[in-house]
Short mmCIF file of C-alpha atoms and ligand atoms in Angstrom, two decimals:
data_model
loop_
_atom_site.label_atom_id
_atom_site.label_comp_id
_atom_site.label_asym_id
_atom_site.label_seq_id
_atom_site.Cartn_x
_atom_site.Cartn_y
_atom_site.Cartn_z
CA UNK A 1 -129.73 -156.06 2.70
CA UNK A 2 -128.33 -155.81 6.35
CA UNK A 3 -130.27 -156.92 9.63
CA UNK A 4 -129.87 -153.15 11.12
CA UNK A 5 -132.30 -154.26 14.26
CA UNK A 6 -128.94 -155.52 15.88
CA UNK A 7 -127.01 -152.11 15.99
CA UNK A 8 -130.15 -149.94 17.16
CA UNK A 9 -130.36 -152.10 20.64
CA UNK A 10 -128.29 -149.47 21.42
CA UNK A 11 -127.75 -146.12 21.61
CA UNK A 12 -125.05 -143.21 21.17
CA UNK A 13 -124.36 -139.94 23.49
CA UNK A 14 -123.88 -137.17 21.37
CA UNK A 15 -120.73 -135.77 22.80
CA UNK A 16 -120.60 -132.37 24.11
CA UNK A 17 -124.57 -132.24 22.51
CA UNK A 18 -125.07 -128.45 24.23
CA UNK A 19 -121.88 -127.05 23.73
CA UNK A 20 -122.02 -127.73 19.74
CA UNK A 21 -125.35 -126.26 19.45
CA UNK A 22 -124.60 -123.36 21.11
CA UNK A 23 -121.30 -122.73 18.31
CA UNK A 24 -123.82 -123.36 15.86
CA UNK A 25 -126.68 -120.94 17.09
CA UNK A 26 -129.48 -123.26 15.00
CA UNK A 27 -132.33 -120.06 17.14
CA UNK A 28 -131.33 -117.97 13.80
CA UNK A 29 -131.73 -120.51 11.51
CA UNK A 30 -129.05 -122.25 9.33
CA UNK A 31 -127.71 -125.05 5.94
CA UNK A 32 -125.67 -127.89 8.65
CA UNK A 33 -123.89 -130.86 7.85
CA UNK A 34 -123.92 -133.23 10.00
CA UNK A 35 -120.47 -134.91 8.82
CA UNK A 36 -120.78 -137.88 11.48
CA UNK A 37 -124.70 -139.00 12.08
CA UNK A 38 -124.10 -141.88 13.71
CA UNK A 39 -127.21 -141.65 15.98
CA UNK A 40 -127.82 -138.57 14.95
CA UNK A 41 -127.79 -136.89 17.83
CA UNK A 42 -126.33 -133.44 16.78
CA UNK A 43 -128.95 -133.26 13.61
CA UNK A 44 -132.12 -134.22 15.73
CA UNK A 45 -131.82 -131.26 17.68
CA UNK A 46 -130.91 -128.71 15.13
CA UNK A 47 -134.20 -129.97 13.13
CA UNK A 48 -135.53 -128.82 16.35
CA UNK A 49 -135.20 -125.10 15.31
CA UNK A 50 -137.61 -124.47 12.67
CA UNK A 51 -135.46 -122.38 10.14
CA UNK A 52 -132.66 -124.92 10.00
CA UNK A 53 -131.47 -127.20 6.94
CA UNK A 54 -129.50 -129.94 7.87
CA UNK A 55 -127.82 -132.30 5.39
CA UNK A 56 -126.13 -135.75 7.03
CA UNK A 57 -123.38 -137.85 5.48
CA UNK A 58 -122.39 -141.78 7.55
CA UNK A 59 -120.08 -144.05 5.38
CA UNK A 60 -122.27 -146.51 7.48
CA UNK A 61 -124.79 -148.42 6.40
CA UNK A 62 -126.49 -149.97 9.78
CA UNK A 63 -127.51 -146.47 10.68
CA UNK A 64 -129.90 -146.33 7.78
CA UNK A 65 -132.55 -146.72 9.02
CA UNK A 66 -132.20 -143.93 11.63
CA UNK A 67 -131.85 -141.59 8.58
CA UNK A 68 -135.00 -142.77 7.24
CA UNK A 69 -137.21 -141.81 10.67
CA UNK A 70 -135.76 -139.03 10.05
CA UNK A 71 -135.94 -137.93 6.96
CA UNK A 72 -139.69 -139.21 7.71
CA UNK A 73 -139.85 -136.64 10.28
CA UNK A 74 -138.58 -133.68 8.32
CA UNK A 75 -139.44 -134.17 4.61
CA UNK A 76 -138.85 -130.94 3.41
CA UNK A 77 -135.36 -130.12 5.95
CA UNK A 78 -133.32 -133.23 6.62
CA UNK A 79 -131.56 -135.72 3.83
CA UNK A 80 -128.86 -138.39 4.14
CA UNK A 81 -126.40 -139.54 2.04
CA UNK A 82 -123.91 -142.44 2.79
CA UNK A 83 -120.78 -141.92 1.78
CA UNK A 84 -117.42 -140.77 2.94
CA UNK A 85 -117.10 -137.05 4.84
CA UNK A 86 -113.69 -136.68 2.47
CA UNK A 87 -117.01 -135.90 0.30
CA UNK A 88 -118.78 -133.51 1.83
CA UNK A 89 -118.06 -131.23 -0.59
CA UNK A 90 -120.33 -133.27 -3.44
CA UNK A 91 -123.41 -133.23 -1.13
CA UNK A 92 -124.31 -129.51 -2.37
CA UNK A 93 -124.87 -127.70 -5.30
CA UNK A 94 -124.19 -123.73 -5.98
CA UNK A 95 -124.79 -123.06 -2.28
CA UNK A 96 -122.25 -122.47 0.83
CA UNK A 97 -123.32 -123.54 4.17
CA UNK A 98 -123.64 -122.38 8.06
CA UNK A 99 -121.86 -124.97 9.87
CA UNK A 100 -120.34 -128.30 9.20
CA UNK A 101 -119.68 -130.63 12.24
CA UNK A 102 -117.42 -134.07 12.66
CA UNK A 103 -117.87 -135.98 15.60
CA UNK A 104 -114.76 -137.84 15.11
CA UNK A 105 -114.10 -141.98 15.33
CA UNK A 106 -116.70 -144.61 16.03
CA UNK A 107 -120.44 -144.42 17.40
CA UNK A 108 -121.24 -146.63 20.54
CA UNK A 109 -123.67 -148.71 18.48
CA UNK A 110 -120.76 -149.71 16.31
CA UNK A 111 -118.48 -150.33 19.10
CA UNK A 112 -121.57 -152.69 20.72
CA UNK A 113 -122.35 -154.59 18.15
CA UNK A 114 -119.78 -157.11 19.01
CA UNK A 115 -120.40 -158.82 15.10
CA UNK A 116 -118.51 -155.91 13.56
CA UNK A 117 -115.56 -156.90 15.79
CA UNK A 118 -114.15 -152.99 16.69
CA UNK A 119 -114.23 -154.38 20.98
CA UNK A 120 -111.60 -156.45 21.63
CA UNK A 121 -114.64 -158.34 23.63
CA UNK A 122 -116.22 -159.62 20.69
CA UNK A 123 -115.02 -163.47 19.56
CA UNK A 124 -116.18 -162.75 16.49
CA UNK A 125 -115.32 -162.00 12.81
CA UNK A 126 -112.18 -159.42 12.36
CA UNK A 127 -113.80 -156.48 10.03
CA UNK A 128 -112.98 -153.34 11.61
CA UNK A 129 -114.95 -151.16 8.90
CA UNK A 130 -116.99 -148.51 9.49
CA UNK A 131 -118.61 -149.10 5.84
CA UNK A 132 -116.91 -148.14 2.31
CA UNK A 133 -113.11 -149.51 3.03
CA UNK A 134 -111.50 -151.83 0.57
CA UNK A 135 -110.63 -153.93 2.93
CA UNK A 136 -111.08 -155.57 6.60
CA UNK A 137 -108.26 -155.99 9.78
CA UNK A 138 -108.52 -159.78 9.56
CA UNK A 139 -106.98 -158.94 5.37
CA UNK A 140 -104.74 -156.68 7.35
CA UNK A 141 -103.37 -159.04 10.39
CA UNK A 142 -103.31 -161.70 7.52
CA UNK A 143 -101.77 -160.25 4.67
CA UNK A 144 -98.74 -157.44 5.83
CA UNK A 145 -95.38 -157.82 6.12
CA UNK A 146 -93.88 -158.01 9.69
CA UNK A 147 -92.45 -154.38 8.83
CA UNK A 148 -95.67 -152.75 7.58
CA UNK A 149 -97.66 -154.29 10.05
CA UNK A 150 -95.21 -153.05 13.12
CA UNK A 151 -95.53 -149.09 11.55
CA UNK A 152 -99.45 -149.24 11.51
CA UNK A 153 -99.18 -150.27 15.23
CA UNK A 154 -96.38 -147.89 16.17
CA UNK A 155 -97.43 -144.66 14.05
CA UNK A 156 -101.65 -144.93 14.16
CA UNK A 157 -101.59 -146.39 17.36
CA UNK A 158 -98.59 -145.05 19.04
CA UNK A 159 -97.76 -148.23 20.75
CA UNK A 160 -94.62 -148.97 22.40
CA UNK A 161 -95.15 -152.74 21.87
CA UNK A 162 -95.37 -152.85 18.31
CA UNK A 163 -92.57 -154.82 17.21
CA UNK A 164 -93.23 -157.80 19.60
CA UNK A 165 -96.75 -158.14 18.83
CA UNK A 166 -96.06 -157.80 14.66
CA UNK A 167 -93.29 -160.70 15.30
CA UNK A 168 -96.20 -162.54 17.51
CA UNK A 169 -98.82 -162.24 14.80
CA UNK A 170 -96.46 -163.66 12.49
CA UNK A 171 -95.63 -166.82 13.47
CA UNK A 172 -99.21 -166.91 15.12
CA UNK A 173 -100.72 -166.83 11.57
CA UNK A 174 -98.05 -169.47 10.14
CA UNK A 175 -99.81 -171.84 12.23
CA UNK A 176 -103.43 -170.61 11.66
CA UNK A 177 -105.23 -167.56 10.26
CA UNK A 178 -106.21 -165.69 12.33
CA UNK A 179 -109.78 -164.67 11.70
CA UNK A 180 -110.94 -163.86 15.24
CA UNK A 181 -111.02 -161.33 17.37
CA UNK A 182 -110.40 -163.33 20.42
CA UNK A 183 -107.50 -165.12 18.42
CA UNK A 184 -105.75 -161.25 18.41
CA UNK A 185 -106.35 -160.08 21.73
CA UNK A 186 -104.17 -163.81 22.82
CA UNK A 187 -101.31 -162.47 20.87
CA UNK A 188 -101.77 -159.23 22.02
CA UNK A 189 -101.91 -160.38 25.51
CA UNK A 190 -99.02 -162.62 25.26
CA UNK A 191 -96.52 -160.04 23.80
CA UNK A 192 -97.40 -157.27 26.39
CA UNK A 193 -97.64 -159.44 29.53
CA UNK A 194 -94.49 -157.82 31.58
CA UNK A 195 -95.01 -154.78 29.99
CA UNK A 196 -98.64 -153.67 30.62
CA UNK A 197 -100.48 -151.42 33.71
CA UNK A 198 -104.06 -151.95 34.88
CA UNK A 199 -105.05 -148.52 32.93
CA UNK A 200 -105.81 -148.93 29.94
CA UNK A 201 -106.17 -152.32 28.39
CA UNK A 202 -103.74 -153.84 26.79
CA UNK A 203 -105.37 -154.27 22.76
CA UNK A 204 -106.51 -150.71 22.64
CA UNK A 205 -103.12 -149.16 20.85
CA UNK A 206 -103.68 -151.98 18.63
CA UNK A 207 -106.89 -152.15 17.77
CA UNK A 208 -107.17 -148.32 17.41
CA UNK A 209 -104.03 -148.60 14.86
CA UNK A 210 -106.34 -151.52 13.11
CA UNK A 211 -109.23 -149.35 12.93
CA UNK A 212 -107.83 -146.04 11.61
CA UNK A 213 -106.15 -148.39 9.04
CA UNK A 214 -108.69 -149.55 7.59
CA UNK A 215 -110.61 -146.98 7.21
CA UNK A 216 -108.26 -144.39 6.54
CA UNK A 217 -109.37 -142.22 8.93
CA UNK A 218 -106.08 -139.20 8.95
CA UNK A 219 -107.58 -139.28 5.08
CA UNK A 220 -110.49 -139.00 5.93
CA UNK A 221 -109.76 -135.98 8.39
CA UNK A 222 -107.40 -134.08 6.56
CA UNK A 223 -109.25 -134.85 2.95
CA UNK A 224 -112.67 -133.52 5.02
CA UNK A 225 -111.28 -130.67 6.48
CA UNK A 226 -110.24 -129.05 3.20
CA UNK A 227 -113.70 -129.58 1.15
CA UNK A 228 -115.50 -128.94 4.51
CA UNK A 229 -113.58 -125.39 4.35
CA UNK A 230 -114.89 -124.83 0.45
CA UNK A 231 -117.83 -125.08 0.69
CA UNK A 232 -118.09 -122.66 4.28
CA UNK A 233 -120.23 -119.72 4.34
CA UNK A 234 -117.70 -116.52 5.19
CA UNK A 235 -118.69 -116.35 9.46
CA UNK A 236 -119.80 -120.29 8.48
CA UNK A 237 -118.17 -122.39 11.58
CA UNK A 238 -116.23 -125.78 11.68
CA UNK A 239 -116.65 -127.75 13.83
CA UNK A 240 -114.52 -131.21 14.68
CA UNK A 241 -114.49 -133.30 18.21
CA UNK A 242 -111.43 -135.68 18.13
CA UNK A 243 -111.08 -138.19 20.84
CA UNK A 244 -107.12 -139.20 20.10
CA UNK A 245 -104.15 -136.99 19.97
CA UNK A 246 -103.46 -137.90 16.25
CA UNK A 247 -106.67 -136.36 15.17
CA UNK A 248 -106.33 -132.75 17.75
CA UNK A 249 -102.74 -132.52 16.36
CA UNK A 250 -103.98 -132.06 12.39
CA UNK A 251 -107.20 -130.10 13.37
CA UNK A 252 -105.27 -127.57 15.85
CA UNK A 253 -102.09 -127.09 13.03
CA UNK A 254 -105.14 -126.55 10.58
CA UNK A 255 -106.68 -123.98 12.79
CA UNK A 256 -103.25 -122.57 13.74
CA UNK A 257 -101.57 -121.74 10.40
CA UNK A 258 -104.80 -121.28 8.35
CA UNK A 259 -106.41 -118.67 10.37
CA UNK A 260 -104.99 -114.64 10.48
CA UNK A 261 -103.39 -114.81 13.83
CA UNK A 262 -101.16 -118.42 12.56
CA UNK A 263 -98.60 -118.96 15.30
CA UNK A 264 -95.61 -119.96 14.07
CA UNK A 265 -94.58 -119.11 10.26
CA UNK A 266 -94.33 -122.74 8.40
CA UNK A 267 -91.57 -122.63 5.92
CA UNK A 268 -93.88 -123.92 3.15
CA UNK A 269 -95.68 -120.73 3.47
CA UNK A 270 -95.07 -117.44 1.56
CA UNK A 271 -94.18 -114.23 2.85
CA UNK A 272 -96.39 -111.72 3.57
CA UNK A 273 -99.01 -113.10 1.44
CA UNK A 274 -102.34 -113.63 3.90
CA UNK A 275 -104.59 -114.51 1.19
CA UNK A 276 -103.81 -118.20 2.05
CA UNK A 277 -105.32 -117.68 5.23
CA UNK A 278 -109.03 -119.40 5.53
CA UNK A 279 -110.21 -118.97 8.60
CA UNK A 280 -110.64 -116.03 10.90
CA UNK A 281 -108.60 -114.94 14.38
CA UNK A 282 -108.36 -118.35 15.78
CA UNK A 283 -108.27 -118.78 19.72
CA UNK A 284 -107.06 -121.98 20.35
CA UNK A 285 -109.98 -122.90 22.73
CA UNK A 286 -110.35 -126.39 23.72
CA UNK A 287 -113.85 -127.25 24.86
CA UNK A 288 -113.86 -130.57 27.03
CA UNK A 289 -116.92 -132.41 28.70
CA UNK A 290 -117.82 -131.99 32.16
CA UNK A 291 -117.32 -134.66 34.79
CA UNK A 292 -121.57 -134.53 35.05
CA UNK A 293 -121.13 -135.54 31.33
CA UNK A 294 -118.05 -137.96 31.24
CA UNK A 295 -120.18 -139.61 34.48
CA UNK A 296 -122.93 -140.10 32.39
CA UNK A 297 -120.64 -140.98 29.17
CA UNK A 298 -117.64 -142.56 29.84
CA UNK A 299 -116.16 -142.68 25.85
CA UNK A 300 -117.01 -139.15 25.80
CA UNK A 301 -113.63 -138.16 28.51
CA UNK A 302 -111.45 -138.35 25.48
CA UNK A 303 -113.60 -136.10 23.61
CA UNK A 304 -111.38 -132.48 22.76
CA UNK A 305 -113.62 -130.05 20.67
CA UNK A 306 -112.82 -126.90 18.41
CA UNK A 307 -113.89 -124.92 16.27
CA UNK A 308 -112.98 -123.03 13.65
CA UNK A 309 -114.67 -119.40 11.46
CA UNK A 310 -114.14 -118.89 7.58
CA UNK A 311 -112.88 -115.60 6.37
CA UNK A 312 -114.11 -114.13 3.51
CA UNK A 313 -110.57 -114.66 1.25
CA UNK A 314 -111.23 -117.15 -1.95
CA UNK A 315 -110.90 -120.92 -0.76
CA UNK A 316 -107.36 -121.89 -2.17
CA UNK A 317 -106.47 -125.61 -1.83
CA UNK A 318 -104.13 -125.27 1.49
CA UNK A 319 -101.52 -127.82 0.15
CA UNK A 320 -99.35 -127.57 2.93
CA UNK A 321 -101.62 -129.62 5.12
CA UNK A 322 -101.15 -132.49 2.73
CA UNK A 323 -97.12 -131.89 2.73
CA UNK A 324 -97.34 -131.47 6.72
CA UNK A 325 -98.59 -135.27 7.23
CA UNK A 326 -97.65 -137.08 4.93
CA UNK A 327 -96.12 -139.62 6.64
CA UNK A 328 -100.10 -140.73 7.96
CA UNK A 329 -101.30 -140.54 4.61
CA UNK A 330 -98.14 -142.59 2.91
CA UNK A 331 -99.24 -145.01 5.65
CA UNK A 332 -102.15 -144.87 5.11
CA UNK A 333 -101.74 -146.01 0.87
CA UNK A 334 -99.75 -148.91 2.12
CA UNK A 335 -100.70 -151.48 0.14
CA UNK A 336 -99.99 -155.60 0.63
C1 SAM B 1 -118.55 -140.81 17.12
S1 SAM B 1 -120.02 -141.42 15.86
C2 SAM B 1 -120.93 -139.28 15.70
C3 SAM B 1 -122.32 -140.10 16.61
C4 SAM B 1 -122.85 -138.47 16.50
N1 SAM B 1 -122.66 -137.32 16.74
C5 SAM B 1 -124.46 -139.21 16.98
O1 SAM B 1 -124.59 -138.14 17.23
O2 SAM B 1 -125.02 -140.56 16.99
C6 SAM B 1 -119.18 -140.76 14.40
C7 SAM B 1 -119.24 -141.86 13.10
O3 SAM B 1 -119.15 -141.55 12.35
C8 SAM B 1 -119.16 -141.90 10.96
N2 SAM B 1 -118.17 -141.23 10.07
C9 SAM B 1 -116.70 -142.38 10.88
N3 SAM B 1 -115.84 -141.46 10.11
C10 SAM B 1 -116.35 -141.37 8.79
C11 SAM B 1 -116.05 -140.68 7.41
N4 SAM B 1 -114.81 -141.20 7.57
N5 SAM B 1 -117.24 -140.35 6.47
C12 SAM B 1 -118.22 -140.44 7.24
N6 SAM B 1 -118.60 -141.43 8.28
C13 SAM B 1 -118.28 -141.25 9.41
C14 SAM B 1 -118.86 -143.66 11.70
O4 SAM B 1 -119.54 -144.08 10.99
C15 SAM B 1 -119.50 -142.85 12.90
O5 SAM B 1 -121.25 -143.61 12.51
#
C-alpha cells in the first residue's frame, strides 16, 4: 500500500480552469469525462453544477485518496477509474458523453514528490513512472543501447546533444550502475558544459524524453484522442491541454484533418468522402493562460488549450492518425 500523504503535501493548480469550464457549459448539465484527474481541479469545478455527472480517470494510484474524498461528497454524480486514458471508451457502457478533457503531462503533485524521480532536483531513485507502466527510467538508462538512447533523447526530447549524452551514459554505466537522479543530472551537465545557456535547465529535455518514453505518452495521446472521439455525442466537445510541441502537433493535426474544413487534404484520405470526418468545422483557435495565471502558476506558461466538436457522422477508426505519427509509436514500442 502506497503512503499517499507525501503526494498530498503539494497542490496542483488546474490550468485555464475558467476557459475549460466555459467551453464545457456545465450549467446545462451533462456527462463529462476528466481523463487526467490529478488533483481533481476540473472535476471538482464541474461537479459544483448540480446537473452534471463526472467520470474521472488517472493512471496514478497516488491520487486515489483525492478521488475517494470526491466520491464521498458526490456518491451519485462522480466515479473514478485508475486506468490509462487510452482506454477511455471502456469507462462507460451504452452511453455517449458531452465533454472529454485531457490535461496532459505531469501534475505538481507528481513533480514535487522527489521520491518519484521526475524532478532534476531529486537525489532519489530514477523512476519517472506515472503509474501503470512496465518500465522505469532506471531500466531504460542502464539497459538500452547507445543508439536507442540517442533516438529517445533526440526524438522525444528534441535534445540537440543526444549523441553526447547517450555516449556518456554508456561510459558511466560501465563503471557504476546509474540508479539515482543526481547521477544522471551530473552526466547531462558534463555532456552539455559548453553548450547550454541559463534559460532552461540542461536536464529538461533529457528528462522530458525519458518521462515520455517510460509512460508511452505519445501512444497514450493518440489512442486516447481516437477512443474519446468514439464516445462523444454529436455536439460533444473534446478539450486538450498540451505542454510541448509533439503533443500540440498531434492534437492540431487530428482537429484539422478530421474536421470538415481541413486545410490541406492528406494523400491518405479518399477523395470527396465527407463521411470520414469526425469533427465539426475546426477554428484552429488556441487558448493560452493569462499573464496573471502564469505569475500565479509558472508551469502553466507552456500550456495550449484546443477544443473540437464531434459531428453527426458515425465513428470510423481514423487509421490516418496512426500512420502520420508512426515514428513516435514505433519509438515508444522499442524494447531493450
Ligand atoms: C497535468 S495533471 C492533471 C491535473 C488536473 N487537471 C488537476 O486539475 O489537478 C495530469 C494527470 O494526468 C495523469 N495522466 C497522464 N497521462 C495519463 C494517461 N495516459 N492515462 C491516465 N492518466 C494520465 C497523470 O498521472 C496526472 O495525474
